[in-house]
Each structure stands twice: as C-alpha cells, then as structure tokens.
mmCIF file of C-alpha atoms in Angstrom:
data_model
loop_
_atom_site.group_PDB
_atom_site.id
_atom_site.type_symbol
_atom_site.label_atom_id
_atom_site.label_comp_id
_atom_site.label_asym_id
_atom_site.label_seq_id
_atom_site.Cartn_x
_atom_site.Cartn_y
_atom_site.Cartn_z
ATOM 1 C CA MET A 25 10.157 -0.829 31.562
ATOM 2 C CA THR A 26 12.785 1.957 31.460
ATOM 3 C CA GLN A 27 13.804 3.791 28.323
ATOM 4 C CA PHE A 28 17.112 1.878 28.359
ATOM 5 C CA ASP A 29 15.265 -1.440 28.502
ATOM 6 C CA MET A 30 13.019 -0.464 25.582
ATOM 7 C CA LEU A 31 16.020 0.647 23.517
ATOM 8 C CA LEU A 32 17.835 -2.565 24.386
ATOM 9 C CA ARG A 33 14.820 -4.648 23.300
ATOM 10 C CA ARG A 34 14.671 -2.804 19.980
ATOM 11 C CA ALA A 35 18.416 -3.147 19.424
ATOM 12 C CA LEU A 36 18.303 -6.885 20.109
ATOM 13 C CA MET A 37 15.448 -7.377 17.672
ATOM 14 C CA ASP A 38 17.211 -5.358 14.958
ATOM 15 C CA ALA A 39 20.490 -7.170 15.554
ATOM 16 C CA ASN A 40 18.856 -10.590 15.362
ATOM 17 C CA LEU A 41 17.029 -9.679 12.181
ATOM 18 C CA ALA A 42 20.219 -8.300 10.588
ATOM 19 C CA GLN A 43 22.115 -11.450 11.570
ATOM 20 C CA TYR A 44 19.569 -13.919 10.209
ATOM 21 C CA GLU A 45 17.772 -11.948 7.482
ATOM 22 C CA ARG A 46 19.525 -13.687 4.595
ATOM 23 C CA ALA A 47 18.972 -17.108 6.111
ATOM 24 C CA LEU A 48 15.295 -16.372 6.666
ATOM 25 C CA GLN A 49 14.788 -15.248 3.076
ATOM 26 C CA SER A 50 16.379 -18.399 1.692
ATOM 27 C CA ALA A 51 14.776 -20.812 4.156
ATOM 28 C CA GLU A 52 13.410 -23.925 2.487
ATOM 29 C CA VAL A 53 11.287 -25.055 5.456
ATOM 30 C CA LYS A 54 7.726 -23.922 4.818
ATOM 31 C CA LYS A 55 6.485 -24.211 8.409
ATOM 32 C CA PRO A 56 8.710 -24.257 11.504
ATOM 33 C CA GLY A 57 8.170 -27.307 13.691
ATOM 34 C CA PHE A 58 7.313 -25.513 16.939
ATOM 35 C CA SER A 59 6.565 -27.810 19.863
ATOM 36 C CA PRO A 60 3.289 -27.439 21.812
ATOM 37 C CA ARG A 61 5.259 -26.383 24.891
ATOM 38 C CA TYR A 62 7.080 -23.685 22.930
ATOM 39 C CA LEU A 63 3.800 -22.328 21.549
ATOM 40 C CA ARG A 64 2.254 -22.243 25.029
ATOM 41 C CA GLU A 65 5.232 -20.418 26.491
ATOM 42 C CA ARG A 66 5.257 -17.925 23.623
ATOM 43 C CA MET A 67 1.587 -17.131 24.175
ATOM 44 C CA ARG A 68 2.155 -16.687 27.918
ATOM 45 C CA LEU A 69 5.114 -14.383 27.461
ATOM 46 C CA LEU A 70 3.495 -12.163 24.850
ATOM 47 C CA ALA A 71 0.216 -11.991 26.800
ATOM 48 C CA ASP A 72 1.732 -11.371 30.272
ATOM 49 C CA PRO A 73 5.486 -10.615 30.357
ATOM 50 C CA GLN A 74 5.481 -9.885 34.104
ATOM 51 C CA GLY A 75 3.637 -13.081 34.993
ATOM 52 C CA TRP A 76 5.942 -15.106 32.764
ATOM 53 C CA GLY A 77 8.972 -13.497 34.404
ATOM 54 C CA ARG A 78 7.724 -14.281 37.943
ATOM 55 C CA GLN A 79 7.001 -17.937 37.193
ATOM 56 C CA ALA A 80 10.435 -18.314 35.615
ATOM 57 C CA GLN A 81 12.236 -17.062 38.730
ATOM 58 C CA PRO A 82 13.633 -19.858 40.980
ATOM 59 C CA GLY A 83 12.065 -19.709 44.442
ATOM 60 C CA GLY A 84 9.422 -17.277 43.279
ATOM 61 C CA ARG A 85 11.658 -14.182 43.491
ATOM 62 C CA LYS A 86 9.744 -11.043 42.545
ATOM 63 C CA ARG A 87 12.566 -9.134 40.896
ATOM 64 C CA LEU A 88 12.264 -9.367 37.105
ATOM 65 C CA ASP A 89 15.190 -9.449 34.709
ATOM 66 C CA TRP A 90 13.727 -7.294 31.975
ATOM 67 C CA ARG A 91 16.828 -7.719 29.835
ATOM 68 C CA LEU A 92 16.270 -11.499 29.796
ATOM 69 C CA ILE A 93 12.590 -11.013 28.924
ATOM 70 C CA ALA A 94 13.583 -8.563 26.166
ATOM 71 C CA ILE A 95 15.980 -11.103 24.663
ATOM 72 C CA VAL A 96 13.383 -13.892 24.721
ATOM 73 C CA ALA A 97 10.643 -11.623 23.328
ATOM 74 C CA ALA A 98 12.956 -10.496 20.532
ATOM 75 C CA MET A 99 13.687 -14.109 19.615
ATOM 76 C CA LEU A 100 9.967 -14.965 19.615
ATOM 77 C CA LEU A 101 9.072 -12.008 17.412
ATOM 78 C CA LEU A 102 11.927 -12.878 15.082
ATOM 79 C CA SER A 103 10.578 -16.417 14.753
ATOM 80 C CA ALA A 104 7.150 -14.960 13.913
ATOM 81 C CA CYS A 105 8.736 -12.880 11.132
ATOM 82 C CA ALA A 106 10.499 -15.986 9.848
ATOM 83 C CA TYR A 107 7.195 -17.860 9.817
ATOM 84 C CA ALA A 108 5.489 -15.098 7.789
ATOM 85 C CA VAL A 109 8.231 -15.079 5.145
ATOM 86 C CA ALA A 110 8.540 -18.867 4.929
ATOM 87 C CA THR A 111 4.822 -19.481 4.468
ATOM 88 C CA GLY A 112 4.147 -16.736 1.915
ATOM 89 C CA GLN A 113 1.974 -14.850 4.361
ATOM 90 C CA PHE A 114 2.165 -11.482 2.572
ATOM 91 C CA SER A 115 0.924 -13.044 -0.652
ATOM 92 C CA GLN A 116 -2.008 -14.485 1.291
ATOM 93 C CA TRP A 117 -2.763 -11.136 2.907
ATOM 94 C CA PHE A 118 -2.631 -9.315 -0.451
ATOM 95 C CA PRO A 119 -3.911 -11.669 -3.166
ATOM 96 C CA ARG A 120 -4.989 -8.744 -5.371
ATOM 97 C CA LEU A 121 -1.345 -7.790 -5.904
ATOM 98 C CA GLY A 122 -0.721 -11.137 -7.583
ATOM 99 C CA VAL A 123 1.938 -13.840 -7.438
ATOM 100 C CA ASP A 124 4.404 -14.932 -10.115
ATOM 101 C CA PRO A 125 3.313 -18.521 -10.846
ATOM 102 C CA GLU A 126 6.825 -19.407 -12.010
ATOM 103 C CA ALA A 127 8.552 -18.012 -8.910
ATOM 104 C CA PRO A 128 6.082 -17.355 -6.054
ATOM 105 C CA GLU A 129 8.922 -17.031 -3.580
ATOM 106 C CA VAL A 130 10.252 -13.996 -5.476
ATOM 107 C CA SER A 131 6.867 -12.245 -5.303
ATOM 108 C CA GLU A 132 6.700 -12.969 -1.584
ATOM 109 C CA GLU A 133 10.221 -11.639 -1.077
ATOM 110 C CA VAL A 134 9.395 -8.336 -2.780
ATOM 111 C CA LEU A 135 6.186 -7.943 -0.764
ATOM 112 C CA SER A 136 7.881 -8.777 2.526
ATOM 113 C CA ARG A 137 10.679 -6.266 1.846
ATOM 114 C CA THR A 138 8.228 -3.432 1.266
ATOM 115 C CA GLY A 139 5.585 -4.699 3.712
ATOM 116 C CA THR A 140 4.872 -4.356 7.418
ATOM 117 C CA ALA A 141 3.472 -7.270 9.424
ATOM 118 C CA ILE A 142 1.093 -5.779 12.014
ATOM 119 C CA GLU A 143 -1.350 -8.414 13.345
ATOM 120 C CA GLN A 144 -3.188 -6.095 15.755
ATOM 121 C CA SER A 145 -6.707 -6.836 16.969
ATOM 122 C CA GLN A 146 -9.154 -4.693 18.911
ATOM 123 C CA THR A 147 -12.584 -5.717 20.200
ATOM 124 C CA VAL A 148 -15.438 -3.343 20.995
ATOM 125 C CA GLY A 149 -18.644 -5.030 22.090
ATOM 126 C CA ASP A 150 -19.104 -8.119 19.945
ATOM 127 C CA THR A 151 -17.057 -6.799 16.999
ATOM 128 C CA THR A 152 -13.353 -7.475 16.427
ATOM 129 C CA VAL A 153 -11.180 -5.589 13.947
ATOM 130 C CA THR A 154 -7.873 -7.227 12.966
ATOM 131 C CA LEU A 155 -5.267 -5.316 10.976
ATOM 132 C CA HIS A 156 -2.973 -7.929 9.441
ATOM 133 C CA ALA A 157 -0.378 -6.054 7.436
ATOM 134 C CA ALA A 158 0.449 -3.106 5.194
ATOM 135 C CA VAL A 159 2.394 -2.827 1.940
ATOM 136 C CA TRP A 160 3.809 0.556 0.891
ATOM 137 C CA ASN A 161 5.645 1.137 -2.391
ATOM 138 C CA GLY A 162 6.342 4.814 -1.755
ATOM 139 C CA THR A 163 3.161 5.951 -3.529
ATOM 140 C CA ASP A 164 0.382 3.464 -2.814
ATOM 141 C CA LEU A 165 -0.443 2.010 0.578
ATOM 142 C CA TRP A 166 -2.332 -1.299 0.775
ATOM 143 C CA VAL A 167 -3.761 -2.730 3.996
ATOM 144 C CA SER A 168 -5.175 -6.165 4.794
ATOM 145 C CA MET A 169 -7.918 -6.145 7.435
ATOM 146 C CA ASP A 170 -10.705 -8.366 8.807
ATOM 147 C CA ILE A 171 -13.894 -7.312 10.588
ATOM 148 C CA GLU A 172 -15.726 -10.016 12.534
ATOM 149 C CA SER A 173 -19.211 -9.360 13.889
ATOM 150 C CA PRO A 174 -22.454 -11.358 14.306
ATOM 151 C CA ASN A 175 -24.374 -8.227 13.281
ATOM 152 C CA ILE A 176 -23.306 -8.114 9.623
ATOM 153 C CA PRO A 177 -26.492 -8.181 7.480
ATOM 154 C CA GLU A 178 -26.918 -11.070 5.073
ATOM 155 C CA GLU A 179 -27.050 -8.708 2.074
ATOM 156 C CA VAL A 180 -23.464 -7.633 2.764
ATOM 157 C CA GLN A 181 -21.357 -9.963 0.638
ATOM 158 C CA GLN A 182 -18.255 -9.798 -1.551
ATOM 159 C CA TYR A 183 -17.887 -6.393 -3.266
ATOM 160 C CA THR A 184 -20.916 -4.867 -1.497
ATOM 161 C CA PRO A 185 -20.306 -1.085 -1.225
ATOM 162 C CA LEU A 186 -20.411 -0.033 2.414
ATOM 163 C CA TYR A 187 -20.847 3.217 4.276
ATOM 164 C CA MET A 188 -17.425 3.809 5.810
ATOM 165 C CA GLY A 189 -17.339 7.578 5.963
ATOM 166 C CA ASP A 190 -15.987 7.476 9.506
ATOM 167 C CA CYS A 191 -12.998 5.266 8.616
ATOM 168 C CA ARG A 192 -9.740 7.120 8.113
ATOM 169 C CA PHE A 193 -5.962 6.861 8.384
ATOM 170 C CA PHE A 194 -4.241 9.541 10.447
ATOM 171 C CA LEU A 195 -0.554 10.404 10.477
ATOM 172 C CA ARG A 196 1.216 11.320 13.686
ATOM 173 C CA ASP A 197 0.669 15.063 14.110
ATOM 174 C CA ASP A 198 4.260 16.194 13.490
ATOM 175 C CA GLN A 199 4.518 13.887 10.453
ATOM 176 C CA TRP A 200 1.212 15.191 9.087
ATOM 177 C CA GLU A 201 2.523 18.765 9.323
ATOM 178 C CA GLU A 202 5.728 17.734 7.521
ATOM 179 C CA TYR A 203 3.712 15.898 4.850
ATOM 180 C CA THR A 204 1.304 18.816 4.351
ATOM 181 C CA ARG A 205 4.056 21.402 4.044
ATOM 182 C CA ASN A 206 5.848 19.468 1.328
ATOM 183 C CA ARG A 207 2.628 18.610 -0.520
ATOM 184 C CA VAL A 208 1.414 22.208 -0.659
ATOM 185 C CA LYS A 209 4.893 23.504 -1.475
ATOM 186 C CA GLU A 210 5.221 21.151 -4.455
ATOM 187 C CA SER A 211 1.754 22.048 -5.733
ATOM 188 C CA GLY A 212 2.349 25.781 -5.337
ATOM 189 C CA ALA A 213 5.706 25.652 -7.109
ATOM 190 C CA ALA A 214 4.139 23.773 -10.030
ATOM 191 C CA MET A 215 1.486 26.501 -10.309
ATOM 192 C CA GLY A 216 4.107 29.275 -10.224
ATOM 193 C CA ALA A 217 2.914 30.687 -6.900
ATOM 194 C CA SER A 218 5.153 33.072 -4.939
ATOM 195 C CA SER A 219 6.898 31.913 -1.773
ATOM 196 C CA GLU A 220 4.626 34.185 0.260
ATOM 197 C CA GLN A 221 1.505 32.656 -1.292
ATOM 198 C CA ILE A 222 2.828 29.125 -0.788
ATOM 199 C CA GLU A 223 3.472 29.814 2.889
ATOM 200 C CA ALA A 224 -0.006 31.283 3.290
ATOM 201 C CA ASP A 225 -1.508 28.206 1.623
ATOM 202 C CA ILE A 226 0.482 25.921 3.912
ATOM 203 C CA GLN A 227 -0.739 27.745 7.000
ATOM 204 C CA ALA A 228 -4.331 27.620 5.741
ATOM 205 C CA GLU A 229 -4.101 23.843 5.335
ATOM 206 C CA LEU A 230 -2.556 23.391 8.777
ATOM 207 C CA ASP A 231 -5.256 25.541 10.362
ATOM 208 C CA LYS A 232 -7.926 23.149 9.066
ATOM 209 C CA GLY A 233 -6.510 20.302 11.146
ATOM 210 C CA GLN A 234 -5.776 16.794 9.953
ATOM 211 C CA PRO A 235 -8.752 15.413 8.011
ATOM 212 C CA GLY A 236 -7.359 11.904 7.641
ATOM 213 C CA PHE A 237 -7.199 10.090 4.323
ATOM 214 C CA GLY A 238 -8.386 6.959 2.577
ATOM 215 C CA SER A 239 -11.321 4.724 3.426
ATOM 216 C CA PHE A 240 -12.423 1.142 2.840
ATOM 217 C CA LEU A 241 -15.068 0.732 0.191
ATOM 218 C CA MET A 242 -16.087 -2.892 -0.085
ATOM 219 C CA PRO A 243 -15.085 -6.314 1.255
ATOM 220 C CA GLN A 244 -13.052 -8.619 -0.949
ATOM 221 C CA GLU A 245 -14.556 -11.690 0.658
ATOM 222 C CA ARG A 246 -17.082 -12.782 3.272
ATOM 223 C CA VAL A 247 -16.456 -15.903 5.345
ATOM 224 C CA GLY A 248 -19.231 -16.522 7.857
ATOM 225 C CA ASN A 249 -19.374 -13.477 10.141
ATOM 226 C CA THR A 250 -16.052 -12.105 8.877
ATOM 227 C CA LEU A 251 -15.518 -9.483 6.162
ATOM 228 C CA LYS A 252 -12.052 -9.439 4.598
ATOM 229 C CA PHE A 253 -10.708 -6.186 3.165
ATOM 230 C CA GLN A 254 -7.715 -5.459 0.978
ATOM 231 C CA GLU A 255 -7.845 -1.775 0.110
ATOM 232 C CA ASN A 256 -5.341 0.832 -0.931
ATOM 233 C CA THR A 257 -4.909 4.565 -0.564
ATOM 234 C CA PHE A 258 -2.321 7.191 -1.529
ATOM 235 C CA LEU A 259 0.736 8.028 0.609
ATOM 236 C CA GLU A 260 3.556 9.822 -1.209
ATOM 237 C CA ALA A 261 7.031 9.170 0.237
ATOM 238 C CA ASP A 262 8.437 12.236 -1.564
ATOM 239 C CA TRP A 263 6.314 14.481 0.672
ATOM 240 C CA PHE A 264 8.289 13.370 3.724
ATOM 241 C CA THR A 265 11.690 14.938 4.339
ATOM 242 C CA GLU A 266 12.753 13.750 7.794
ATOM 243 C CA THR A 267 10.369 10.815 8.192
ATOM 244 C CA LYS A 268 11.477 7.459 6.809
ATOM 245 C CA ARG A 269 8.916 5.290 8.590
ATOM 246 C CA PRO A 270 5.533 7.020 8.954
ATOM 247 C CA GLU A 271 3.399 6.231 11.993
ATOM 248 C CA LEU A 272 -0.265 5.730 11.107
ATOM 249 C CA THR A 273 -3.454 5.162 13.056
ATOM 250 C CA LEU A 274 -6.415 3.425 11.440
ATOM 251 C CA HIS A 275 -9.552 4.915 13.001
ATOM 252 C CA ILE A 276 -12.908 3.180 12.505
ATOM 253 C CA GLU A 277 -16.070 4.752 13.911
ATOM 254 C CA ARG A 278 -19.091 3.327 12.079
ATOM 255 C CA ILE A 279 -19.637 0.896 9.223
ATOM 256 C CA GLY A 280 -23.005 0.179 7.685
ATOM 257 C CA THR A 281 -25.057 -0.309 4.561
ATOM 258 C CA TYR A 282 -26.487 2.577 2.553
ATOM 259 C CA VAL A 283 -30.081 3.659 2.889
ATOM 260 C CA ASN A 284 -32.575 4.374 0.137
ATOM 261 C CA ASP A 285 -34.540 7.355 1.424
ATOM 262 C CA SER A 286 -37.415 6.794 -0.992
ATOM 263 C CA GLU A 287 -38.269 3.428 0.583
ATOM 264 C CA GLY A 288 -36.423 3.559 3.870
ATOM 265 C CA GLN A 289 -34.759 0.240 3.155
ATOM 266 C CA ALA A 290 -31.098 -0.717 3.266
ATOM 267 C CA SER A 291 -29.428 -0.498 -0.131
ATOM 268 C CA VAL A 292 -26.146 -1.619 -1.665
ATOM 269 C CA ASN A 293 -26.064 1.424 -3.957
ATOM 270 C CA PRO A 294 -23.804 4.125 -2.463
ATOM 271 C CA PHE A 295 -25.064 6.752 -4.917
ATOM 272 C CA GLU A 296 -28.634 6.705 -3.590
ATOM 273 C CA ASP A 297 -27.717 8.463 -0.355
ATOM 274 C CA ILE A 298 -24.622 9.398 1.625
ATOM 275 C CA HIS A 299 -26.146 8.337 4.947
ATOM 276 C CA PRO A 300 -25.810 4.880 6.484
ATOM 277 C CA GLY A 301 -28.732 2.496 6.714
ATOM 278 C CA VAL A 302 -28.025 -0.483 8.968
ATOM 279 C CA VAL A 303 -24.945 0.283 11.077
ATOM 280 C CA PHE A 304 -23.389 -3.038 12.096
ATOM 281 C CA VAL A 305 -20.000 -1.847 13.403
ATOM 282 C CA GLU A 306 -19.879 0.688 16.250
ATOM 283 C CA GLY A 307 -16.444 1.864 17.379
ATOM 284 C CA PRO A 308 -14.336 3.588 17.951
ATOM 285 C CA PHE A 309 -11.418 1.364 16.936
ATOM 286 C CA ASP A 310 -7.906 2.786 16.792
ATOM 287 C CA LEU A 311 -4.979 0.671 15.601
ATOM 288 C CA THR A 312 -1.563 2.366 15.440
ATOM 289 C CA PHE A 313 1.408 0.992 13.514
ATOM 290 C CA THR A 314 4.687 2.146 11.955
ATOM 291 C CA LEU A 315 5.438 1.376 8.330
ATOM 292 C CA GLU A 316 8.691 -0.191 7.242
ATOM 293 C CA GLU A 317 10.716 1.734 4.674
ATOM 294 C CA PRO A 318 9.426 0.998 1.160
ATOM 295 C CA ILE A 319 11.229 -0.121 -1.966
ATOM 296 C CA LEU A 320 11.103 3.274 -3.644
ATOM 297 C CA PRO A 321 10.361 3.712 -7.362
ATOM 298 C CA ILE A 322 13.267 4.128 -9.774
ATOM 299 C CA ARG A 323 13.088 7.018 -12.236
ATOM 300 C CA TYR A 324 14.729 6.954 -15.666
ATOM 301 C CA GLU A 325 14.995 10.396 -17.273
ATOM 302 C CA GLY A 326 16.127 11.516 -20.693
ATOM 303 C CA ALA A 327 14.626 8.681 -22.694
ATOM 304 C CA ASP A 328 14.078 9.249 -26.414
ATOM 305 C CA VAL A 329 12.141 6.204 -27.561
ATOM 306 C CA GLU A 330 9.935 6.478 -30.649
ATOM 307 C CA THR A 331 7.382 3.893 -31.713
ATOM 308 C CA MET A 332 4.305 3.543 -33.891
ATOM 309 C CA VAL A 333 1.093 2.063 -32.460
ATOM 310 C CA THR A 334 -2.045 1.743 -34.636
ATOM 311 C CA ASP A 335 -0.608 4.368 -37.018
ATOM 312 C CA ILE A 336 -0.081 6.821 -34.136
ATOM 313 C CA PRO A 337 3.542 7.991 -33.709
ATOM 314 C CA LEU A 338 4.571 8.127 -30.041
ATOM 315 C CA ARG A 339 7.702 9.311 -28.289
ATOM 316 C CA PHE A 340 8.549 8.281 -24.708
ATOM 317 C CA THR A 341 10.647 10.712 -22.689
ATOM 318 C CA GLY A 342 10.863 9.089 -19.241
ATOM 319 C CA PHE A 343 9.975 5.983 -17.237
ATOM 320 C CA GLU A 344 9.304 5.294 -13.565
ATOM 321 C CA LEU A 345 9.103 1.796 -12.121
ATOM 322 C CA SER A 346 7.688 0.925 -8.695
ATOM 323 C CA THR A 347 7.133 -2.519 -7.206
ATOM 324 C CA THR A 348 3.614 -2.666 -8.664
ATOM 325 C CA GLU A 349 3.360 -0.294 -11.615
ATOM 326 C CA LEU A 350 5.115 1.232 -14.620
ATOM 327 C CA PHE A 351 4.688 4.927 -15.456
ATOM 328 C CA ALA A 352 5.778 6.418 -18.779
ATOM 329 C CA ASP A 353 5.917 10.044 -19.958
ATOM 330 C CA TYR A 354 5.008 10.399 -23.608
ATOM 331 C CA GLU A 355 4.407 12.820 -26.459
ATOM 332 C CA ALA A 356 1.894 12.060 -29.209
ATOM 333 C CA VAL A 357 1.816 13.625 -32.641
ATOM 334 C CA ASN A 358 -1.732 14.794 -33.345
ATOM 335 C CA PRO A 359 -2.936 16.012 -36.750
ATOM 336 C CA GLU A 360 -1.843 19.599 -37.338
ATOM 337 C CA ASP A 361 -5.366 20.748 -38.070
ATOM 338 C CA LEU A 362 -6.808 19.347 -34.833
ATOM 339 C CA PRO A 363 -8.743 22.250 -33.255
ATOM 340 C CA GLU A 364 -8.177 23.445 -29.720
ATOM 341 C CA PRO A 365 -11.050 22.823 -27.277
ATOM 342 C CA GLY A 366 -13.324 25.699 -26.372
ATOM 343 C CA PRO A 367 -16.964 26.743 -25.860
ATOM 344 C CA ASP A 368 -17.210 28.104 -29.429
ATOM 345 C CA LEU A 369 -16.029 24.904 -31.084
ATOM 346 C CA PRO A 370 -18.717 23.548 -33.462
ATOM 347 C CA PRO A 371 -20.208 20.163 -32.454
ATOM 348 C CA GLU A 372 -18.795 18.343 -35.480
ATOM 349 C CA GLU A 373 -15.285 19.660 -34.777
ATOM 350 C CA ASN A 374 -15.642 18.789 -31.112
ATOM 351 C CA ASP A 375 -16.637 15.227 -32.077
ATOM 352 C CA ARG A 376 -13.655 14.944 -34.443
ATOM 353 C CA ARG A 377 -11.302 16.136 -31.732
ATOM 354 C CA PHE A 378 -12.789 13.700 -29.220
ATOM 355 C CA GLU A 379 -12.375 10.740 -31.580
ATOM 356 C CA THR A 380 -8.775 11.673 -32.384
ATOM 357 C CA VAL A 381 -7.807 12.073 -28.732
ATOM 358 C CA LYS A 382 -9.492 8.752 -27.928
ATOM 359 C CA VAL A 383 -7.490 6.950 -30.616
ATOM 360 C CA VAL A 384 -4.253 8.454 -29.315
ATOM 361 C CA SER A 385 -5.080 7.493 -25.719
ATOM 362 C CA LEU A 386 -5.829 3.887 -26.720
ATOM 363 C CA ALA A 387 -2.558 3.745 -28.653
ATOM 364 C CA VAL A 388 -0.622 4.937 -25.627
ATOM 365 C CA VAL A 389 -2.263 2.367 -23.359
ATOM 366 C CA ASP A 390 -1.442 -0.412 -25.865
ATOM 367 C CA SER A 391 2.134 0.734 -26.363
ATOM 368 C CA LEU A 392 3.601 -0.633 -23.123
ATOM 369 C CA ARG A 393 3.778 -4.339 -23.904
ATOM 370 C CA GLY A 394 6.024 -5.780 -21.220
ATOM 371 C CA LEU A 395 9.242 -5.755 -19.181
ATOM 372 C CA TRP A 396 12.507 -7.663 -19.205
ATOM 373 C CA THR A 397 14.205 -8.475 -15.920
ATOM 374 C CA GLU A 398 17.848 -9.113 -15.117
ATOM 375 C CA ASP A 399 17.405 -12.900 -15.230
ATOM 376 C CA GLY A 400 16.245 -12.646 -18.864
ATOM 377 C CA ALA A 401 12.571 -13.276 -18.064
ATOM 378 C CA TYR A 402 9.843 -11.378 -19.923
ATOM 379 C CA VAL A 403 6.809 -10.027 -18.023
ATOM 380 C CA ASP A 404 3.757 -9.627 -20.255
ATOM 381 C CA LEU A 405 1.776 -6.448 -19.429
ATOM 382 C CA THR A 406 -0.803 -6.650 -22.215
ATOM 383 C CA ASN A 407 -3.451 -8.221 -19.958
ATOM 384 C CA SER A 408 -2.698 -6.100 -16.906
ATOM 385 C CA GLY A 409 -4.870 -3.236 -15.724
ATOM 386 C CA SER A 410 -4.042 0.226 -17.028
ATOM 387 C CA ALA A 411 -4.667 3.532 -15.290
ATOM 388 C CA GLY A 412 -5.092 5.346 -18.602
ATOM 389 C CA GLY A 413 -3.048 7.377 -21.021
ATOM 390 C CA SER A 414 -4.005 11.027 -20.671
ATOM 391 C CA GLY A 415 -2.097 14.130 -19.714
ATOM 392 C CA GLY A 416 1.229 13.007 -21.146
ATOM 393 C CA CYS A 417 1.625 10.064 -18.747
ATOM 394 C CA VAL A 418 0.469 6.460 -18.974
ATOM 395 C CA SER A 419 0.644 3.762 -16.313
ATOM 396 C CA VAL A 420 0.168 0.029 -16.362
ATOM 397 C CA ARG A 421 0.031 -2.377 -13.425
ATOM 398 C CA TYR A 422 2.143 -5.502 -13.135
ATOM 399 C CA PRO A 423 0.505 -8.922 -12.802
ATOM 400 C CA TYR A 424 2.577 -9.443 -9.629
ATOM 401 C CA PRO A 425 5.120 -7.461 -7.519
ATOM 402 C CA ILE A 426 8.506 -6.827 -9.156
ATOM 403 C CA ASP A 427 11.667 -5.293 -7.719
ATOM 404 C CA PRO A 428 12.203 -2.160 -9.872
ATOM 405 C CA ALA A 429 15.972 -2.614 -9.622
ATOM 406 C CA ALA A 430 15.598 -5.977 -11.415
ATOM 407 C CA VAL A 431 14.012 -4.414 -14.534
ATOM 408 C CA THR A 432 16.461 -3.992 -17.401
ATOM 409 C CA ALA A 433 14.199 -2.913 -20.268
ATOM 410 C CA VAL A 434 10.696 -1.829 -21.222
ATOM 411 C CA ASP A 435 8.958 -3.239 -24.296
ATOM 412 C CA THR A 436 7.391 -0.332 -26.232
ATOM 413 C CA GLY A 437 7.290 -2.048 -29.622
ATOM 414 C CA TRP A 438 10.930 -1.197 -30.254
ATOM 415 C CA SER A 439 13.708 -3.774 -30.178
ATOM 416 C CA TRP A 440 14.978 -4.801 -26.762
ATOM 417 C CA ALA A 441 18.660 -4.227 -27.651
ATOM 418 C CA ASN A 442 18.166 -0.613 -28.762
ATOM 419 C CA TRP A 443 16.049 0.321 -25.752
ATOM 420 C CA ARG A 444 18.248 -1.439 -23.215
ATOM 421 C CA GLY A 445 21.183 0.695 -24.272
ATOM 422 C CA ARG A 446 19.205 3.820 -23.357
ATOM 423 C CA LEU A 447 18.675 3.119 -19.663
ATOM 424 C CA SER A 448 19.926 5.979 -17.509
ATOM 425 C CA ARG A 449 18.806 7.223 -14.112
#
C-alpha cells in the first residue's frame, strides 16, 4: 500500500469517527445485530485484505482497488469501536477502576474518551499474549492483558506474585529522548542545578540507553489456563513537549514463579529471591500500540481553604483533579515546640514527634470527604483508597472514573457554597 493509500485510510477512519462520534456515545442499542455473513466477511477482510479484494473483483481481475478496501476497512473498524462503547467494554477491561452504579454509561464514556482499544494478540509456542486496551489519564497508565498457556503452574492463582523482571514498556526512541530530557530538566531545576549541570545529567541519562519502565506484578484473575492482568505504571504527559500520542511497545521475555533457594522449590514469596523458579512463559513478545490523547488533569491554584479535622487546623492551597484521583496541597499547623528531626534527638522527643506527625497525616487523609459534580451529585470519597498525606500533598482515589471538568467543588469539611466560590484555574 502506498503512503497516499495509508494516509487516505487514516483520514477516512478519522472522518467517520468525527461524523458519528456523538451518535455512538448516545447509542441505546447494547449489541449491534451483525448478520453471520457480515461477520464472516469482516473476518476475511481483516485477516487477508488482498484475498478479499481479489474475490470481490468481477471476473477475477487481479488489480485491487485499495481505496475501496480502505473505505470498507475503516467502516469495519468504526463498527468495532461502536461495539466497544455500546457494550461497556472498557469497564469490563478495567474493573479495578470502578463503575458508577447510578450511571454506568457515564463511567464508560469517561474511560473510552481517555482509553485506547488495542486488541492485539501474539503467539509464541503454545503461549498467547493478548493486549486488550490501555487507559491513560496523563499521569497513570493502566493496561488490560491476558496470558494463555497450558504451562501455568497450579499454584499460580489470583494475586500470586510473579517473576516478571523481563517485562517492560518501551517508548519509541525519539519520544524516550524527549521524555528523558524534560524529566531530568524538571528535576534539576527543582534542585537548583545550573543549566550546565542539567545538560550533563541529561546526556548521562541518554548514554545509559532506554531501560524501559513498569512491570506486571500479579494476575487479577485466573480462568482455566488464562491469567488476566490489570496493572498500572507511571507515564507523565507533562514530560512530553511535541508528542501528544506516545507510541509504546510492551516487551515480555520471561514470566515465572519465584524460587526459594533454601529448599529449591517454587515459591509465591517475591522477597525470598529475585530469580525465577518455574518459568512458564518464554518470549519474546512485542506488542506495539499508540495511545490516544488523555483527559488531562485540571489544576486549581491559589486556594485558601481552612478547616479543622480531629483538632488539627489545616489549610489547603491548591487542588488537582484527574479522571481517577484528587490531589490537594496543604499546610498543617504543628505545635510550636515540636522538635526538628536529627540524630541527636532524644528517643522520647523522637517518639513525641512521630506521634504528632502521624496524627496530622491521618487528619489530612480524612479531610477530603467528597466531590460535587455539575449535575448536583455528590461523590463520597471517605471509603476510597488514599495514597497518603505526607510532604504537603494528599491524594485520594475516586470510586469510579470522573471527568475532572465536571467537578464543581471539593468537600473539605467547609460549606459547599463558600468553597465553590473559590474555584479558579
């Protein structure tokens, strides 16, 4: 296929999606009624475009109309996207992110807008790896993946820690260099390093080569000979300048159990040894995909919200909302006589300091009670997971995905009306 044909295919797909995106999102039909003949033809086209084109030519002419095939393929892929949205596929791929029980279609819509449907499979030997989809909120990257193999040991079940030291994500080389430069530059500037030192640090990082990032730790479910994973890693959108849609490759080399050297038996304890015991997946597998643009977090600066939690006065100075998490910058008023940490601090003073800091941290975690959204609904955050309250920043996860632009107020123990009037980006 020529470059023009490939560009035409992409343009047709984008145009179709732009034309019908709103209709797809509001579709009431849960499952399209595809005929058996349609499904057979779709499978034939996607599996063998040239063969499909030859059989479609009257009189068996050999010349293929690639533009016609591009149009049909674009329509088929568009129907696949419609099917994923209509059936809540992203929510099924990422159950750990949660679903609003009152409005599951809204949760699905947020996930689909910040998600990438991939559905790539690769088979090596008798093992098949299927990468279903990715969700990227501009900070965290989640992936949904299955590994099917008859060699998976029986002791490997849900939440079994696995040796996956050879499993990594890799950015395209030019994007990795861009990402590394911005990451090191931001870190160096925060540390007050000179421009010369920052450039030297950047070059030192680039000279090391791309190490890859992230790894899968444990399956979320086992069904027969299939392990289902839903794991997340860190990918900061702010460290890209030119790139809007990063290209990633998931590389899998070996997966196995851990070994207990003292007995030579397979173990499910990853802290007993860093070496694999029974290796049941032998690669390599390489699955490459391009992320869709995320729904980026919204930052609210200049807040001045004071509250009292368990007799601890707190002051919030800024908020950041992503699709999955709320971050808040805070200041806590500690007792004036609280000693500074140090090696010469007496044990009793060190214990008193520890207890005081612990109380403050717990107060901060408990302070973020919920959110209000533009439709007047209240989202309770008191039972959601928290990432802690140290270092002047606290974060709390949502029970399900939320569009940050739909949030109108944060419940910090203050009245909604007073806080809502303080929103400013």
